[in-house]
Coordinates of C-alpha atoms in Angstrom, one line a residue:
M1 CA -102.2 -32.4 -110.8
K2 CA -103.1 -30.6 -107.5
D3 CA -100.5 -32.5 -105.7
C4 CA -98.0 -31.8 -108.4
K5 CA -98.8 -28.1 -108.3
S6 CA -98.5 -27.8 -104.6
Y7 CA -95.2 -29.7 -104.6
S8 CA -93.9 -27.4 -107.3
V9 CA -94.7 -24.3 -105.2
A10 CA -93.7 -25.6 -101.8
P11 CA -90.0 -26.2 -102.2
P12 CA -89.1 -22.6 -103.0
L13 CA -91.0 -21.4 -100.0
A14 CA -89.3 -24.0 -97.8
D15 CA -85.9 -23.1 -99.2
I16 CA -86.5 -19.4 -98.4
A17 CA -87.6 -20.3 -94.9
L18 CA -84.6 -22.5 -94.3
R19 CA -82.3 -19.9 -95.8
N20 CA -83.6 -17.2 -93.6
F21 CA -83.3 -19.5 -90.6
W22 CA -79.7 -20.3 -91.5
N23 CA -78.9 -16.6 -92.0
L24 CA -80.4 -15.8 -88.6
D25 CA -78.5 -18.7 -87.0
M26 CA -75.2 -17.5 -88.7
A27 CA -75.8 -13.9 -87.5
L28 CA -76.5 -15.1 -84.0
D29 CA -73.3 -17.3 -84.2
V30 CA -71.2 -14.4 -85.4
N31 CA -72.6 -12.1 -82.7
T32 CA -71.9 -14.8 -80.1
R33 CA -68.3 -15.1 -81.4
I34 CA -67.8 -11.3 -81.3
E35 CA -69.1 -11.2 -77.7
T36 CA -66.8 -14.1 -76.7
I37 CA -63.8 -12.4 -78.3
E38 CA -64.6 -9.1 -76.6
L39 CA -65.0 -10.9 -73.2
L40 CA -61.7 -12.8 -73.6
S41 CA -60.0 -9.6 -74.7
R42 CA -61.3 -7.8 -71.5
E43 CA -60.1 -10.8 -69.4
A44 CA -56.6 -10.7 -71.1
D45 CA -56.4 -6.9 -70.4
C46 CA -57.3 -7.5 -66.8
L47 CA -54.7 -10.2 -66.4
K48 CA -52.1 -8.0 -68.1
H49 CA -53.0 -5.2 -65.7
K50 CA -52.7 -7.5 -62.6
L51 CA -49.3 -8.8 -63.9
E52 CA -48.1 -5.3 -64.3
E53 CA -49.2 -4.4 -60.8
E54 CA -47.4 -7.4 -59.3
R55 CA -44.3 -6.6 -61.4
K56 CA -44.3 -3.0 -60.0
K57 CA -44.5 -4.3 -56.4
L58 CA -41.3 -6.3 -57.0
N59 CA -39.6 -3.4 -58.9
D60 CA -38.9 -1.5 -55.7
V61 CA -35.4 -0.4 -56.6
T62 CA -33.6 0.7 -59.8
L63 CA -30.4 -0.7 -61.2
A64 CA -28.8 2.7 -60.7
N65 CA -29.7 2.7 -57.0
V66 CA -28.2 -0.8 -56.5
A67 CA -25.1 0.3 -58.3
E68 CA -24.5 3.4 -56.1
R69 CA -22.1 1.6 -53.9
L70 CA -19.9 0.7 -56.8
E71 CA -16.9 2.7 -57.8
E72 CA -17.4 5.2 -60.6
V73 CA -15.7 4.5 -64.0
T74 CA -12.8 6.9 -64.2
F75 CA -12.5 9.1 -67.3
L76 CA -12.0 6.9 -70.4
N77 CA -9.0 8.0 -72.3
I78 CA -10.3 6.9 -75.7
K79 CA -8.9 8.7 -78.7
P80 CA -9.2 8.2 -82.5
R81 CA -6.1 6.2 -83.5
R82 CA -6.8 5.5 -87.2
L83 CA -8.7 7.2 -90.0
L84 CA -9.7 4.8 -92.8
K85 CA -10.9 6.5 -96.0
G86 CA -11.3 4.7 -99.3
N87 CA -14.3 6.1 -101.1
Q88 CA -16.7 9.0 -101.3
A89 CA -19.9 7.2 -100.2
K90 CA -21.7 6.9 -96.9
M91 CA -20.4 4.0 -94.7
L92 CA -23.2 1.9 -93.5
C93 CA -21.8 -1.1 -91.6
C94 CA -18.5 -2.5 -90.3
D95 CA -17.3 -5.7 -88.6
W96 CA -14.0 -7.0 -87.1
S97 CA -12.3 -10.1 -88.3
P98 CA -11.5 -12.8 -85.6
D99 CA -7.8 -12.0 -86.2
K100 CA -8.4 -8.7 -84.4
R101 CA -6.6 -6.8 -87.2
H102 CA -8.9 -6.6 -90.2
I103 CA -12.2 -4.8 -90.6
V104 CA -14.8 -5.2 -93.3
S105 CA -17.0 -2.2 -94.2
S106 CA -19.9 -1.7 -96.5
S107 CA -21.1 1.5 -98.1
Q108 CA -23.8 3.3 -100.1
D109 CA -21.9 3.0 -103.4
G110 CA -22.1 -0.8 -103.3
K111 CA -18.5 -1.4 -102.3
L112 CA -17.3 -3.9 -99.7
L113 CA -13.8 -3.0 -98.4
I114 CA -11.3 -5.1 -96.4
W115 CA -9.0 -2.9 -94.2
D116 CA -5.9 -3.4 -92.2
A117 CA -6.6 -1.6 -89.0
F118 CA -2.9 -1.5 -88.0
T119 CA -1.7 0.2 -91.1
S120 CA -4.9 1.9 -92.4
A121 CA -4.3 0.2 -95.7
K122 CA -7.2 -0.9 -97.9
E123 CA -6.4 -4.5 -98.8
Q124 CA -9.4 -5.8 -100.9
T125 CA -12.3 -4.2 -102.7
V126 CA -15.5 -6.1 -103.7
T127 CA -18.0 -4.3 -106.0
M128 CA -21.6 -5.4 -105.4
P129 CA -24.2 -5.3 -108.2
T130 CA -26.4 -2.9 -106.0
T131 CA -26.0 0.2 -104.0
W132 CA -26.7 0.6 -100.3
V133 CA -24.9 -2.5 -98.9
M134 CA -26.5 -2.2 -95.5
A135 CA -25.0 -5.2 -93.7
C136 CA -21.7 -7.0 -93.6
A137 CA -20.2 -9.7 -91.3
Y138 CA -17.1 -11.8 -90.9
S139 CA -17.4 -15.6 -90.4
P140 CA -15.9 -17.2 -87.3
S141 CA -12.9 -18.5 -89.4
G142 CA -12.3 -15.1 -91.0
N143 CA -12.3 -16.7 -94.4
L144 CA -15.7 -15.6 -95.4
V145 CA -17.6 -12.2 -95.4
A146 CA -21.3 -11.9 -95.9
C147 CA -23.1 -8.8 -97.1
G148 CA -26.5 -7.6 -98.4
G149 CA -28.8 -4.6 -98.7
L150 CA -31.3 -3.3 -101.2
D151 CA -30.8 -6.3 -103.5
N152 CA -32.7 -8.3 -100.9
K153 CA -30.0 -11.0 -100.9
V154 CA -27.3 -12.2 -98.6
T155 CA -24.1 -12.9 -100.6
V156 CA -21.0 -14.6 -99.2
F157 CA -17.5 -14.0 -100.5
N158 CA -14.4 -16.1 -99.9
I159 CA -11.5 -13.8 -99.0
S160 CA -9.0 -16.4 -97.7
N161 CA -6.6 -15.7 -100.5
P162 CA -5.8 -11.9 -100.8
E163 CA -4.3 -12.5 -104.3
E164 CA -7.6 -13.8 -105.8
D165 CA -10.6 -11.7 -106.8
P166 CA -13.3 -12.3 -104.1
S167 CA -16.0 -11.7 -106.7
A168 CA -14.9 -14.9 -108.5
K169 CA -15.9 -16.9 -105.5
K170 CA -19.1 -15.2 -104.5
K171 CA -22.2 -17.2 -103.6
T172 CA -25.8 -15.9 -103.2
V173 CA -27.1 -17.8 -100.2
G174 CA -30.6 -16.5 -99.6
T175 CA -33.2 -14.0 -100.8
H176 CA -35.8 -12.0 -98.8
T177 CA -38.8 -10.1 -100.2
N178 CA -37.4 -6.8 -99.0
F179 CA -34.1 -5.2 -98.2
M180 CA -31.6 -7.2 -96.0
S181 CA -30.7 -5.0 -93.0
C182 CA -28.4 -7.2 -90.9
C183 CA -26.6 -10.6 -90.9
L184 CA -24.3 -12.7 -88.8
F185 CA -22.7 -16.2 -88.7
P186 CA -24.0 -18.2 -85.8
N187 CA -20.8 -19.8 -84.4
S188 CA -19.8 -21.5 -87.7
D189 CA -19.1 -20.8 -91.4
Q190 CA -21.8 -23.3 -92.4
Q191 CA -24.9 -21.1 -91.5
I192 CA -25.9 -17.5 -91.7
L193 CA -28.6 -15.6 -89.9
T194 CA -30.3 -12.6 -91.6
G195 CA -32.8 -9.9 -90.8
S196 CA -34.9 -8.0 -93.3
G197 CA -37.3 -5.2 -94.1
D198 CA -39.9 -7.9 -94.8
A199 CA -40.3 -8.1 -91.0
S200 CA -38.7 -11.6 -90.9
A201 CA -35.4 -13.2 -90.0
A202 CA -34.1 -16.4 -91.6
L203 CA -31.4 -19.0 -91.0
W204 CA -29.7 -20.2 -94.1
D205 CA -27.3 -23.1 -95.1
V206 CA -24.3 -21.4 -96.7
E207 CA -23.4 -24.4 -98.9
T208 CA -26.8 -25.3 -100.3
G209 CA -28.6 -21.9 -100.0
Q210 CA -31.5 -23.7 -98.3
M211 CA -33.6 -21.8 -95.7
L212 CA -33.3 -23.9 -92.5
Q213 CA -35.6 -21.8 -90.3
S214 CA -37.7 -18.7 -90.6
F215 CA -38.7 -16.3 -87.8
H216 CA -42.0 -14.4 -88.1
G217 CA -43.4 -12.2 -85.3
H218 CA -42.5 -8.6 -86.0
T219 CA -44.9 -6.2 -87.7
G220 CA -42.1 -3.8 -88.9
D221 CA -38.7 -3.9 -90.6
I222 CA -36.1 -5.9 -88.6
M223 CA -33.1 -3.6 -88.3
S224 CA -30.7 -5.5 -86.1
I225 CA -30.0 -9.0 -84.7
D226 CA -27.5 -10.4 -82.2
L227 CA -26.6 -14.0 -81.2
S228 CA -26.6 -15.2 -77.6
P229 CA -23.0 -15.2 -76.3
S230 CA -23.4 -18.7 -74.8
E231 CA -21.4 -21.5 -76.4
I232 CA -24.6 -23.2 -77.5
G233 CA -26.0 -20.0 -79.1
N234 CA -29.5 -21.4 -79.7
T235 CA -31.2 -18.0 -79.1
F236 CA -30.9 -14.6 -80.7
I237 CA -32.6 -11.2 -80.4
S238 CA -34.0 -8.9 -83.0
G239 CA -35.0 -5.2 -82.9
S240 CA -37.6 -3.8 -85.3
C241 CA -39.3 -0.6 -86.5
D242 CA -42.4 -1.9 -84.6
K243 CA -40.5 -0.7 -81.4
M244 CA -40.3 -4.3 -80.1
L245 CA -37.4 -6.5 -79.1
L246 CA -38.0 -10.2 -79.5
L247 CA -36.0 -13.2 -78.2
W248 CA -36.0 -16.2 -80.6
D249 CA -35.4 -19.9 -80.2
M250 CA -33.4 -20.9 -83.3
R251 CA -34.5 -24.6 -83.1
T252 CA -38.2 -23.9 -83.2
G253 CA -38.4 -20.6 -85.0
Q254 CA -40.7 -19.3 -82.2
S255 CA -40.4 -16.0 -80.2
V256 CA -40.0 -16.9 -76.6
Q257 CA -39.8 -13.5 -75.0
S258 CA -40.6 -9.9 -76.0
F259 CA -39.8 -6.4 -74.6
E260 CA -41.2 -3.0 -75.2
G261 CA -40.6 0.5 -74.0
H262 CA -39.1 2.4 -76.9
R263 CA -41.2 5.1 -78.4
S264 CA -39.7 4.8 -81.9
D265 CA -37.8 2.4 -84.3
I266 CA -35.2 0.1 -82.7
N267 CA -32.1 0.4 -84.8
S268 CA -29.6 -1.8 -82.9
V269 CA -29.7 -4.6 -80.3
K270 CA -26.9 -6.3 -78.4
Y271 CA -26.5 -9.1 -75.8
H272 CA -24.8 -8.2 -72.6
P273 CA -21.6 -10.3 -72.4
S274 CA -23.1 -12.3 -69.5
G275 CA -26.0 -13.4 -71.7
D276 CA -28.5 -12.5 -69.0
A277 CA -29.5 -9.1 -70.4
V278 CA -29.9 -7.4 -73.7
A279 CA -29.6 -3.7 -74.8
S280 CA -31.2 -1.7 -77.5
G281 CA -30.7 1.7 -79.2
S282 CA -33.6 3.6 -80.8
D283 CA -34.6 6.6 -82.8
D284 CA -36.2 7.9 -79.6
S285 CA -32.6 9.0 -78.6
T286 CA -32.4 6.4 -75.8
C287 CA -30.6 3.1 -75.1
R288 CA -32.3 0.6 -72.8
M289 CA -31.4 -2.6 -71.1
Y290 CA -33.7 -5.5 -70.3
D291 CA -33.0 -8.3 -67.8
L292 CA -34.0 -11.7 -69.4
R293 CA -34.5 -13.4 -66.0
A294 CA -36.6 -10.6 -64.5
D295 CA -38.4 -10.2 -67.9
K296 CA -38.4 -6.4 -67.6
E297 CA -36.6 -3.2 -68.5
V298 CA -33.9 -2.3 -65.9
A299 CA -32.1 0.7 -67.3
V300 CA -32.6 3.7 -69.6
Y301 CA -29.6 5.6 -70.9
S302 CA -30.5 9.1 -71.9
K303 CA -29.9 12.8 -71.3
E304 CA -32.1 15.8 -71.9
S305 CA -29.4 17.3 -74.1
I306 CA -29.4 14.2 -76.4
L307 CA -32.0 14.8 -79.1
F308 CA -30.9 12.5 -81.9
G309 CA -31.4 8.8 -82.5
V310 CA -29.1 5.9 -81.6
N311 CA -28.0 3.9 -84.7
S312 CA -25.7 1.3 -83.3
I313 CA -24.6 0.0 -79.9
D314 CA -22.0 -2.4 -78.5
F315 CA -20.8 -3.5 -75.0
S316 CA -17.2 -3.5 -73.7
V317 CA -15.8 -7.0 -72.9
S318 CA -16.8 -6.7 -69.2
G319 CA -20.3 -5.3 -70.1
R320 CA -19.7 -2.3 -67.8
I321 CA -19.5 0.2 -70.7
L322 CA -22.2 0.6 -73.3
F323 CA -21.2 2.4 -76.4
G324 CA -23.7 4.1 -78.7
G325 CA -23.3 5.7 -82.1
Y326 CA -25.7 8.6 -82.6
T327 CA -27.1 10.7 -85.5
D328 CA -25.5 13.8 -84.0
Y329 CA -22.1 12.6 -85.2
T330 CA -21.0 11.4 -81.7
I331 CA -20.3 8.2 -79.8
N332 CA -21.5 8.1 -76.2
A333 CA -20.0 5.8 -73.6
W334 CA -22.4 4.9 -70.8
D335 CA -21.8 3.2 -67.4
S336 CA -24.3 0.4 -67.9
L337 CA -24.8 0.0 -64.1
K338 CA -25.0 3.6 -62.9
C339 CA -26.8 4.7 -66.1
E340 CA -24.4 7.7 -66.4
R341 CA -22.5 9.0 -69.4
V342 CA -18.8 8.6 -68.8
S343 CA -17.3 9.7 -72.1
L344 CA -18.3 11.5 -75.3
L345 CA -16.3 10.8 -78.5
Y346 CA -16.1 13.4 -81.2
G347 CA -14.5 13.1 -84.6
H348 CA -17.0 12.1 -87.3
E349 CA -18.6 14.7 -89.5
N350 CA -21.9 13.0 -90.1
R351 CA -24.1 10.4 -88.5
V352 CA -22.4 7.4 -86.9
T353 CA -24.1 4.4 -88.5
S354 CA -22.2 1.4 -87.0
I355 CA -19.9 0.7 -84.1
K356 CA -18.1 -2.5 -83.3
L357 CA -15.8 -3.5 -80.5
S358 CA -12.7 -5.6 -81.5
P359 CA -12.8 -9.3 -80.3
D360 CA -10.2 -8.6 -77.6
G361 CA -11.9 -5.4 -76.5
T362 CA -8.9 -3.1 -77.1
A363 CA -10.3 -1.0 -79.9
L364 CA -13.6 0.3 -81.2
A365 CA -14.4 0.8 -84.9
S366 CA -17.0 3.2 -86.1
A367 CA -18.5 3.8 -89.6
S368 CA -20.2 7.0 -90.6
W369 CA -22.0 8.8 -93.4
D370 CA -18.9 11.0 -93.6
A371 CA -17.4 8.2 -95.8
S372 CA -14.9 7.3 -93.2
L373 CA -14.1 4.5 -90.8
R374 CA -12.4 5.4 -87.5
V375 CA -10.6 3.2 -85.0
W376 CA -10.7 4.4 -81.3
A377 CA -8.5 3.0 -78.5

């Protein structure tokens, strides 16, 4: 009985001792892990600081200084040539057709409009089931247009036959968990790339609606994407409300390069026509350019008199001129090499939300909250 009693009492005491030892071991283990993380974090900061110092040593001259020997861009005689008005709602986005004649626009009232830029005529109207259609894009063939917005979806319409109702041939391709802010067709009608307020981008198969690749890395709403101008087009860039610009590999879904420098949301991103640099426009009222090979910011386009944000940007065909649509109702044209403003375009009566250069570079389309679309040349 004595042995039984001692046995009945001993296990609980042993358990308590073992449990205390295990808790102590776990606490030591957690503390060790925290110390290791702090040590590694300090080492990472130190390496980052050393890299920044080495980068500053090499960054001994600015792009504007190098470009001093170049001839200045003479005054650009750009004027508004067409005024396209078809509804009373804020215009949010526009895109040129590959035929260099037609423009698609999307607006706050849920309308998708197809325009003839030569005649100013409205040729087709598509009514969406939601308001705030924030994005629209033509396919490379010009037979399809994609759009989306607060419905969180990307919808594709076949507009190849002007006599038919495009709504009868609509197809919902993909759905995000938040608003869809931007979209484009990456070199074919078979796939579409989208960016969303859920901080992700996605590549979709137009025919099946299957998500082919997702891109996660931003911590804020993705507001703009642009495809590399190379023929292969395996990379794209994205700008976000987290103030970061990320370069993505479409094959792996991984971010391969990142750029920072803006002090507020990035609203628009664009590849330089050479494919070796990217530009961005932000709510901090600046445009910036980053060299992909040097992996650093090389130019800032700003003036003290400019106080309002940049909503959209685009390059001229040569890449020498960078156009920016601003919240102060204007479009600024910058010499991308000398970092100087060479022209200021007036005409809109509210914020300029989207600007797009025609495929041949002869005209610039701009959409605005004043419910109009203007063509400049």
